[in-house]
Amino acid sequence: MRRRPGIAGLQTAAATRDQFRLVGENVAKVRTDVMKEQLATFRSQLEEFARKHKSDIRKNPIFRQQFHEMCAKVGVDPLASNKGVWAELLGIGDFYYELGVQIVDICIATRSHNGGLIDLLDLRKLLALKRKATVESLSEDDCLRAISKLKVLGSGFEVISVGRRKLVRSVPTELNKDHSGILGLAQAEGYVTVEQVEKEFSWSTGRAVDALETLLKEGLAMIDDGHRDGKRRYWFPCVTISSDTIVGEAK
């Protein structure tokens, strides 16, 4: 007959478990302390790097993007606050704050033309003109970072992808997959018809008309009924009007 473990045996087993638990906690603490020390070292080195390459970070958009990527890897967001070491080192918060204000100005100035949707490339061109700089000096990444900070305004600023293009939305309009699909289709000729939408997406007439009329109501589309075939064209300025057309009002 197998004997059950006595009280002494149970106590020994419990003590052993406690020892293993304490050892495990100590190992975890040591690892955490080592990681904190390493992160502190990385951040210190990052600050030194920023001091050394301050001019390149401010002037070179590619270098600036790579710097942001390095910051992200060690949990540093130079744009989180306009105060503190990063603002003192680089003034980088001021750069994106100014860029954000200019983006808002341009989006408002061009809203009557595009209904609140502007191609990101066109936005960069207008920003370059406003800042008396080259388009190359303002990267897509710069614009995306500035726009991400505008979300706190709660006024609908965001970037949406339509096909291979990126559009900046500055109006609080909820665009669903149907609307995005139509905008993508319109990139070919600048307009679509109900029949084209039905054929492309295998939709019913009701679904196509509903989506198109919503876009029309939101100011993103214009209608053209002056064609011999009698088919209504829905034109989308946000994918047809270039920055050259609206530059005068955006200055």
Short mmCIF file of N, CA and C in Angstrom, two decimals, residues 46-199:
data_model
loop_
_atom_site.label_atom_id
_atom_site.label_comp_id
_atom_site.label_asym_id
_atom_site.label_seq_id
_atom_site.Cartn_x
_atom_site.Cartn_y
_atom_site.Cartn_z
N LEU A 46 20.42 58.72 -27.98
CA LEU A 46 19.54 59.35 -28.95
C LEU A 46 19.60 60.87 -28.81
N GLU A 47 19.63 61.34 -27.57
CA GLU A 47 19.74 62.78 -27.34
C GLU A 47 21.07 63.31 -27.89
N GLU A 48 22.14 62.55 -27.67
CA GLU A 48 23.45 62.96 -28.16
C GLU A 48 23.46 62.98 -29.68
N PHE A 49 22.80 61.98 -30.29
CA PHE A 49 22.68 61.90 -31.74
C PHE A 49 21.91 63.12 -32.26
N ALA A 50 20.83 63.49 -31.54
CA ALA A 50 20.01 64.62 -31.96
C ALA A 50 20.80 65.92 -31.89
N ARG A 51 21.61 66.07 -30.86
CA ARG A 51 22.44 67.27 -30.75
C ARG A 51 23.43 67.36 -31.91
N LYS A 52 24.03 66.22 -32.23
CA LYS A 52 25.06 66.19 -33.25
C LYS A 52 24.50 66.44 -34.64
N HIS A 53 23.28 65.93 -34.89
CA HIS A 53 22.70 66.00 -36.24
C HIS A 53 21.46 66.90 -36.29
N LYS A 54 21.39 67.87 -35.41
CA LYS A 54 20.23 68.76 -35.32
C LYS A 54 19.89 69.39 -36.67
N SER A 55 20.90 69.90 -37.35
CA SER A 55 20.66 70.59 -38.63
C SER A 55 20.10 69.63 -39.68
N ASP A 56 20.66 68.42 -39.76
CA ASP A 56 20.19 67.43 -40.75
C ASP A 56 18.76 67.02 -40.46
N ILE A 57 18.42 66.85 -39.19
CA ILE A 57 17.06 66.43 -38.81
C ILE A 57 16.04 67.48 -39.23
N ARG A 58 16.39 68.73 -39.06
CA ARG A 58 15.46 69.80 -39.39
C ARG A 58 15.34 70.06 -40.89
N LYS A 59 16.43 69.84 -41.63
CA LYS A 59 16.43 70.22 -43.04
C LYS A 59 16.18 69.07 -44.01
N ASN A 60 16.54 67.86 -43.62
CA ASN A 60 16.45 66.71 -44.53
C ASN A 60 15.24 65.84 -44.17
N PRO A 61 14.21 65.79 -45.02
CA PRO A 61 12.99 65.03 -44.68
C PRO A 61 13.23 63.54 -44.52
N ILE A 62 14.13 62.96 -45.31
CA ILE A 62 14.41 61.53 -45.19
C ILE A 62 15.12 61.24 -43.87
N PHE A 63 16.09 62.07 -43.54
CA PHE A 63 16.82 61.93 -42.28
C PHE A 63 15.85 62.11 -41.11
N ARG A 64 14.91 63.06 -41.25
CA ARG A 64 13.92 63.33 -40.20
C ARG A 64 13.03 62.11 -39.97
N GLN A 65 12.61 61.46 -41.05
CA GLN A 65 11.78 60.26 -40.92
C GLN A 65 12.54 59.14 -40.22
N GLN A 66 13.80 58.94 -40.60
CA GLN A 66 14.60 57.90 -39.98
C GLN A 66 14.82 58.18 -38.49
N PHE A 67 14.95 59.46 -38.15
CA PHE A 67 15.10 59.83 -36.74
C PHE A 67 13.84 59.47 -35.95
N HIS A 68 12.68 59.75 -36.53
CA HIS A 68 11.41 59.39 -35.88
C HIS A 68 11.32 57.88 -35.66
N GLU A 69 11.76 57.12 -36.64
CA GLU A 69 11.71 55.66 -36.53
C GLU A 69 12.62 55.17 -35.40
N MET A 70 13.79 55.79 -35.26
CA MET A 70 14.68 55.43 -34.15
C MET A 70 14.04 55.77 -32.81
N CYS A 71 13.39 56.92 -32.74
CA CYS A 71 12.72 57.33 -31.51
C CYS A 71 11.63 56.34 -31.11
N ALA A 72 10.87 55.90 -32.09
CA ALA A 72 9.76 54.98 -31.82
C ALA A 72 10.26 53.67 -31.23
N LYS A 73 11.44 53.22 -31.64
CA LYS A 73 11.97 51.95 -31.16
C LYS A 73 12.34 51.97 -29.68
N VAL A 74 12.59 53.17 -29.14
CA VAL A 74 12.92 53.26 -27.71
C VAL A 74 11.83 54.00 -26.93
N GLY A 75 10.65 54.11 -27.54
CA GLY A 75 9.50 54.67 -26.84
C GLY A 75 9.55 56.18 -26.64
N VAL A 76 10.19 56.90 -27.52
CA VAL A 76 10.28 58.36 -27.43
C VAL A 76 9.43 58.99 -28.53
N ASP A 77 8.57 59.94 -28.16
CA ASP A 77 7.78 60.68 -29.14
C ASP A 77 8.15 62.16 -29.05
N PRO A 78 9.01 62.64 -29.95
CA PRO A 78 9.43 64.05 -29.89
C PRO A 78 8.27 65.02 -30.06
N LEU A 79 7.13 64.54 -30.57
CA LEU A 79 5.99 65.42 -30.81
C LEU A 79 4.96 65.38 -29.69
N ALA A 80 5.21 64.56 -28.66
CA ALA A 80 4.23 64.40 -27.59
C ALA A 80 4.03 65.71 -26.83
N SER A 81 5.05 66.52 -26.77
CA SER A 81 4.96 67.79 -26.05
C SER A 81 5.85 68.81 -26.74
N ASN A 82 5.42 70.04 -26.68
CA ASN A 82 6.24 71.11 -27.26
C ASN A 82 7.22 71.66 -26.24
N LYS A 83 7.29 71.01 -25.08
CA LYS A 83 8.20 71.43 -24.03
C LYS A 83 9.18 70.31 -23.74
N GLY A 84 10.24 70.62 -23.03
CA GLY A 84 11.16 69.58 -22.62
C GLY A 84 12.37 69.48 -23.52
N VAL A 85 13.11 68.37 -23.32
CA VAL A 85 14.42 68.23 -23.96
C VAL A 85 14.36 68.25 -25.47
N TRP A 86 13.33 67.62 -26.06
CA TRP A 86 13.29 67.52 -27.52
C TRP A 86 12.96 68.86 -28.16
N ALA A 87 12.08 69.62 -27.51
CA ALA A 87 11.78 70.95 -28.03
C ALA A 87 13.01 71.84 -27.96
N GLU A 88 13.77 71.70 -26.87
CA GLU A 88 14.98 72.50 -26.70
C GLU A 88 16.07 72.07 -27.70
N LEU A 89 16.18 70.75 -27.91
CA LEU A 89 17.21 70.24 -28.80
C LEU A 89 16.95 70.58 -30.25
N LEU A 90 15.71 70.38 -30.67
CA LEU A 90 15.41 70.44 -32.11
C LEU A 90 14.42 71.51 -32.53
N GLY A 91 13.55 71.91 -31.61
CA GLY A 91 12.45 72.78 -32.02
C GLY A 91 11.52 72.06 -32.96
N ILE A 92 11.56 70.72 -32.92
CA ILE A 92 10.83 69.91 -33.90
C ILE A 92 9.32 70.00 -33.68
N GLY A 93 8.93 70.25 -32.42
CA GLY A 93 7.50 70.41 -32.14
C GLY A 93 6.95 71.64 -32.85
N ASP A 94 7.73 72.72 -32.86
CA ASP A 94 7.31 73.94 -33.56
C ASP A 94 7.16 73.70 -35.05
N PHE A 95 8.04 72.90 -35.62
CA PHE A 95 7.99 72.60 -37.05
C PHE A 95 6.66 71.94 -37.41
N TYR A 96 6.26 70.92 -36.64
CA TYR A 96 5.02 70.21 -36.95
C TYR A 96 3.78 71.00 -36.56
N TYR A 97 3.91 71.83 -35.53
CA TYR A 97 2.78 72.70 -35.16
C TYR A 97 2.50 73.68 -36.30
N GLU A 98 3.55 74.32 -36.80
CA GLU A 98 3.39 75.26 -37.91
C GLU A 98 2.86 74.56 -39.15
N LEU A 99 3.38 73.38 -39.42
CA LEU A 99 2.92 72.61 -40.58
C LEU A 99 1.44 72.26 -40.45
N GLY A 100 1.02 71.89 -39.25
CA GLY A 100 -0.38 71.55 -39.01
C GLY A 100 -1.31 72.73 -39.24
N VAL A 101 -0.90 73.91 -38.78
CA VAL A 101 -1.70 75.12 -38.98
C VAL A 101 -1.84 75.43 -40.46
N GLN A 102 -0.76 75.26 -41.21
CA GLN A 102 -0.80 75.53 -42.65
C GLN A 102 -1.67 74.51 -43.38
N ILE A 103 -1.65 73.26 -42.92
CA ILE A 103 -2.51 72.24 -43.52
C ILE A 103 -3.97 72.59 -43.32
N VAL A 104 -4.32 73.05 -42.12
CA VAL A 104 -5.70 73.47 -41.85
C VAL A 104 -6.10 74.61 -42.76
N ASP A 105 -5.21 75.61 -42.90
CA ASP A 105 -5.50 76.76 -43.77
C ASP A 105 -5.79 76.32 -45.20
N ILE A 106 -4.94 75.44 -45.72
CA ILE A 106 -5.09 74.99 -47.11
C ILE A 106 -6.37 74.17 -47.28
N CYS A 107 -6.64 73.29 -46.35
CA CYS A 107 -7.85 72.46 -46.44
C CYS A 107 -9.11 73.31 -46.43
N ILE A 108 -9.13 74.35 -45.60
CA ILE A 108 -10.29 75.24 -45.55
C ILE A 108 -10.40 76.05 -46.84
N ALA A 109 -9.25 76.55 -47.34
CA ALA A 109 -9.27 77.37 -48.56
C ALA A 109 -9.70 76.59 -49.79
N THR A 110 -9.43 75.29 -49.82
CA THR A 110 -9.75 74.49 -51.01
C THR A 110 -11.04 73.69 -50.87
N ARG A 111 -11.69 73.81 -49.73
CA ARG A 111 -12.88 72.98 -49.46
C ARG A 111 -14.00 73.22 -50.46
N SER A 112 -14.15 74.46 -50.93
CA SER A 112 -15.22 74.76 -51.89
C SER A 112 -14.97 74.09 -53.23
N HIS A 113 -13.71 73.73 -53.52
CA HIS A 113 -13.36 73.07 -54.77
C HIS A 113 -13.46 71.55 -54.67
N ASN A 114 -13.05 71.01 -53.52
CA ASN A 114 -12.92 69.55 -53.43
C ASN A 114 -13.82 68.89 -52.40
N GLY A 115 -14.66 69.68 -51.74
CA GLY A 115 -15.60 69.10 -50.78
C GLY A 115 -14.96 68.61 -49.50
N GLY A 116 -13.71 68.96 -49.27
CA GLY A 116 -13.06 68.53 -48.03
C GLY A 116 -12.16 67.32 -48.19
N LEU A 117 -11.91 66.92 -49.44
CA LEU A 117 -10.97 65.83 -49.72
C LEU A 117 -9.91 66.34 -50.68
N ILE A 118 -8.66 66.29 -50.26
CA ILE A 118 -7.58 66.76 -51.12
C ILE A 118 -6.50 65.69 -51.21
N ASP A 119 -5.99 65.51 -52.42
CA ASP A 119 -4.92 64.54 -52.63
C ASP A 119 -3.70 64.96 -51.82
N LEU A 120 -3.06 63.99 -51.16
CA LEU A 120 -1.91 64.29 -50.31
C LEU A 120 -0.78 64.94 -51.09
N LEU A 121 -0.56 64.51 -52.33
CA LEU A 121 0.50 65.11 -53.15
C LEU A 121 0.17 66.56 -53.47
N ASP A 122 -1.10 66.85 -53.79
CA ASP A 122 -1.50 68.23 -54.05
C ASP A 122 -1.32 69.08 -52.79
N LEU A 123 -1.64 68.50 -51.64
CA LEU A 123 -1.46 69.22 -50.38
C LEU A 123 0.01 69.56 -50.17
N ARG A 124 0.90 68.62 -50.46
CA ARG A 124 2.34 68.88 -50.32
C ARG A 124 2.79 70.01 -51.24
N LYS A 125 2.26 70.03 -52.47
CA LYS A 125 2.64 71.08 -53.42
C LYS A 125 2.19 72.45 -52.92
N LEU A 126 0.98 72.51 -52.39
CA LEU A 126 0.46 73.77 -51.88
C LEU A 126 1.21 74.21 -50.63
N LEU A 127 1.58 73.25 -49.79
CA LEU A 127 2.38 73.57 -48.61
C LEU A 127 3.73 74.14 -49.00
N ALA A 128 4.34 73.53 -50.03
CA ALA A 128 5.65 74.00 -50.49
C ALA A 128 5.55 75.44 -50.99
N LEU A 129 4.48 75.76 -51.73
CA LEU A 129 4.29 77.12 -52.22
C LEU A 129 4.08 78.09 -51.06
N LYS A 130 3.31 77.65 -50.10
CA LYS A 130 3.01 78.50 -48.94
C LYS A 130 4.27 78.79 -48.13
N ARG A 131 5.15 77.77 -48.05
CA ARG A 131 6.37 77.90 -47.25
C ARG A 131 7.57 78.39 -48.07
N LYS A 132 7.30 78.64 -49.38
CA LYS A 132 8.38 79.05 -50.30
C LYS A 132 9.53 78.05 -50.26
N ALA A 133 9.16 76.78 -50.38
CA ALA A 133 10.13 75.69 -50.33
C ALA A 133 9.86 74.73 -51.48
N THR A 134 10.66 73.69 -51.60
CA THR A 134 10.45 72.68 -52.62
C THR A 134 9.57 71.57 -52.06
N VAL A 135 8.90 70.86 -52.95
CA VAL A 135 8.06 69.74 -52.52
C VAL A 135 8.91 68.68 -51.82
N GLU A 136 10.13 68.50 -52.32
CA GLU A 136 11.02 67.47 -51.76
C GLU A 136 11.40 67.77 -50.32
N SER A 137 11.35 69.04 -49.92
CA SER A 137 11.73 69.40 -48.55
C SER A 137 10.66 69.02 -47.53
N LEU A 138 9.46 68.70 -48.03
CA LEU A 138 8.36 68.26 -47.15
C LEU A 138 7.97 66.85 -47.57
N SER A 139 8.30 65.89 -46.77
CA SER A 139 8.00 64.51 -47.12
C SER A 139 6.56 64.16 -46.81
N GLU A 140 6.12 63.07 -47.39
CA GLU A 140 4.79 62.55 -47.07
C GLU A 140 4.71 62.23 -45.58
N ASP A 141 5.80 61.70 -45.03
CA ASP A 141 5.83 61.36 -43.61
C ASP A 141 5.63 62.59 -42.74
N ASP A 142 6.23 63.74 -43.13
CA ASP A 142 6.05 64.98 -42.38
C ASP A 142 4.57 65.36 -42.32
N CYS A 143 3.91 65.28 -43.47
CA CYS A 143 2.49 65.65 -43.54
C CYS A 143 1.64 64.70 -42.70
N LEU A 144 1.93 63.42 -42.79
CA LEU A 144 1.16 62.43 -42.03
C LEU A 144 1.31 62.65 -40.53
N ARG A 145 2.51 62.98 -40.08
CA ARG A 145 2.73 63.22 -38.65
C ARG A 145 1.99 64.47 -38.19
N ALA A 146 2.04 65.52 -39.01
CA ALA A 146 1.34 66.76 -38.65
C ALA A 146 -0.17 66.53 -38.60
N ILE A 147 -0.69 65.79 -39.58
CA ILE A 147 -2.13 65.52 -39.63
C ILE A 147 -2.57 64.67 -38.44
N SER A 148 -1.71 63.73 -38.03
CA SER A 148 -2.08 62.87 -36.89
C SER A 148 -2.27 63.72 -35.63
N LYS A 149 -1.56 64.84 -35.53
CA LYS A 149 -1.70 65.72 -34.37
C LYS A 149 -2.95 66.58 -34.45
N LEU A 150 -3.52 66.70 -35.67
CA LEU A 150 -4.73 67.51 -35.84
C LEU A 150 -5.99 66.79 -35.37
N LYS A 151 -5.87 65.49 -35.14
CA LYS A 151 -7.04 64.71 -34.71
C LYS A 151 -7.61 65.20 -33.38
N VAL A 152 -6.76 65.84 -32.58
CA VAL A 152 -7.24 66.35 -31.29
C VAL A 152 -8.27 67.46 -31.47
N LEU A 153 -8.30 68.05 -32.67
CA LEU A 153 -9.27 69.09 -32.94
C LEU A 153 -10.68 68.52 -33.07
N GLY A 154 -10.76 67.22 -33.30
CA GLY A 154 -12.06 66.56 -33.40
C GLY A 154 -12.88 67.03 -34.59
N SER A 155 -12.22 67.49 -35.63
CA SER A 155 -12.95 68.05 -36.78
C SER A 155 -12.81 67.22 -38.03
N GLY A 156 -12.46 65.95 -37.88
CA GLY A 156 -12.47 65.04 -39.02
C GLY A 156 -11.19 64.92 -39.80
N PHE A 157 -10.11 65.52 -39.35
CA PHE A 157 -8.86 65.44 -40.10
C PHE A 157 -8.28 64.03 -40.04
N GLU A 158 -8.12 63.42 -41.21
CA GLU A 158 -7.49 62.10 -41.29
C GLU A 158 -7.09 61.82 -42.73
N VAL A 159 -6.30 60.79 -42.91
CA VAL A 159 -5.84 60.38 -44.24
C VAL A 159 -6.52 59.06 -44.59
N ILE A 160 -7.10 59.00 -45.78
CA ILE A 160 -7.74 57.76 -46.22
C ILE A 160 -7.07 57.32 -47.53
N SER A 161 -7.02 56.03 -47.74
CA SER A 161 -6.43 55.48 -48.97
C SER A 161 -7.54 55.12 -49.94
N VAL A 162 -7.42 55.60 -51.15
CA VAL A 162 -8.37 55.30 -52.22
C VAL A 162 -7.56 54.81 -53.41
N GLY A 163 -7.61 53.50 -53.64
CA GLY A 163 -6.76 52.93 -54.67
C GLY A 163 -5.31 53.12 -54.30
N ARG A 164 -4.54 53.70 -55.20
CA ARG A 164 -3.12 53.95 -54.94
C ARG A 164 -2.86 55.36 -54.42
N ARG A 165 -3.92 56.11 -54.21
CA ARG A 165 -3.77 57.49 -53.77
C ARG A 165 -4.16 57.65 -52.31
N LYS A 166 -3.60 58.69 -51.69
CA LYS A 166 -3.95 59.04 -50.32
C LYS A 166 -4.63 60.40 -50.34
N LEU A 167 -5.78 60.46 -49.71
CA LEU A 167 -6.54 61.70 -49.66
C LEU A 167 -6.64 62.18 -48.21
N VAL A 168 -6.53 63.48 -48.03
CA VAL A 168 -6.67 64.07 -46.70
C VAL A 168 -8.10 64.57 -46.55
N ARG A 169 -8.77 64.06 -45.55
CA ARG A 169 -10.16 64.46 -45.30
C ARG A 169 -10.19 65.50 -44.18
N SER A 170 -10.88 66.60 -44.42
CA SER A 170 -10.94 67.67 -43.42
C SER A 170 -12.36 68.00 -43.00
N VAL A 171 -13.28 67.13 -43.35
CA VAL A 171 -14.67 67.31 -42.92
C VAL A 171 -15.13 66.04 -42.21
N PRO A 172 -15.97 66.17 -41.19
CA PRO A 172 -16.40 65.00 -40.42
C PRO A 172 -17.41 64.13 -41.15
N THR A 173 -17.02 63.61 -42.29
CA THR A 173 -17.88 62.74 -43.10
C THR A 173 -17.42 61.30 -42.96
N GLU A 174 -18.35 60.41 -42.66
CA GLU A 174 -18.01 59.00 -42.55
C GLU A 174 -18.09 58.35 -43.93
N LEU A 175 -16.95 57.96 -44.47
CA LEU A 175 -16.91 57.30 -45.77
C LEU A 175 -16.81 55.79 -45.56
N ASN A 176 -17.78 55.05 -46.10
CA ASN A 176 -17.73 53.60 -45.97
C ASN A 176 -17.05 52.98 -47.20
N LYS A 177 -17.05 51.67 -47.28
CA LYS A 177 -16.37 50.98 -48.39
C LYS A 177 -17.02 51.31 -49.73
N ASP A 178 -18.32 51.50 -49.75
CA ASP A 178 -19.00 51.86 -50.99
C ASP A 178 -18.48 53.18 -51.53
N HIS A 179 -18.39 54.18 -50.64
CA HIS A 179 -17.93 55.50 -51.05
C HIS A 179 -16.48 55.45 -51.52
N SER A 180 -15.64 54.73 -50.79
CA SER A 180 -14.23 54.62 -51.16
C SER A 180 -14.07 53.93 -52.51
N GLY A 181 -14.90 52.91 -52.75
CA GLY A 181 -14.86 52.21 -54.03
C GLY A 181 -15.20 53.12 -55.19
N ILE A 182 -16.21 53.97 -55.00
CA ILE A 182 -16.62 54.90 -56.05
C ILE A 182 -15.52 55.92 -56.32
N LEU A 183 -14.89 56.43 -55.26
CA LEU A 183 -13.79 57.39 -55.43
C LEU A 183 -12.63 56.76 -56.19
N GLY A 184 -12.37 55.49 -55.90
CA GLY A 184 -11.32 54.79 -56.62
C GLY A 184 -11.66 54.63 -58.09
N LEU A 185 -12.90 54.31 -58.38
CA LEU A 185 -13.34 54.15 -59.77
C LEU A 185 -13.28 55.47 -60.53
N ALA A 186 -13.57 56.57 -59.83
CA ALA A 186 -13.59 57.89 -60.48
C ALA A 186 -12.21 58.38 -60.88
N GLN A 187 -11.17 57.76 -60.34
CA GLN A 187 -9.81 58.22 -60.66
C GLN A 187 -9.47 58.03 -62.14
N ALA A 188 -10.13 57.11 -62.81
CA ALA A 188 -9.83 56.83 -64.22
C ALA A 188 -10.20 58.01 -65.12
N GLU A 189 -11.41 58.55 -64.96
CA GLU A 189 -11.88 59.63 -65.84
C GLU A 189 -12.31 60.89 -65.09
N GLY A 190 -12.31 60.81 -63.78
CA GLY A 190 -12.74 61.97 -63.00
C GLY A 190 -14.22 61.94 -62.65
N TYR A 191 -14.96 61.04 -63.29
CA TYR A 191 -16.40 60.95 -63.03
C TYR A 191 -16.84 59.49 -63.14
N VAL A 192 -18.06 59.24 -62.66
CA VAL A 192 -18.68 57.92 -62.84
C VAL A 192 -20.15 58.13 -63.15
N THR A 193 -20.76 57.10 -63.71
CA THR A 193 -22.21 57.08 -63.90
C THR A 193 -22.78 55.96 -63.05
N VAL A 194 -24.08 56.00 -62.87
CA VAL A 194 -24.74 54.94 -62.09
C VAL A 194 -24.47 53.59 -62.75
N GLU A 195 -24.55 53.56 -64.09
CA GLU A 195 -24.34 52.31 -64.82
C GLU A 195 -22.93 51.76 -64.63
N GLN A 196 -21.94 52.64 -64.63
CA GLN A 196 -20.56 52.21 -64.42
C GLN A 196 -20.38 51.59 -63.03
N VAL A 197 -20.97 52.23 -62.04
CA VAL A 197 -20.86 51.73 -60.67
C VAL A 197 -21.54 50.37 -60.55
N GLU A 198 -22.72 50.23 -61.14
CA GLU A 198 -23.43 48.95 -61.10
C GLU A 198 -22.59 47.84 -61.71
N LYS A 199 -22.02 48.12 -62.88
CA LYS A 199 -21.24 47.11 -63.60
C LYS A 199 -19.95 46.75 -62.87
#
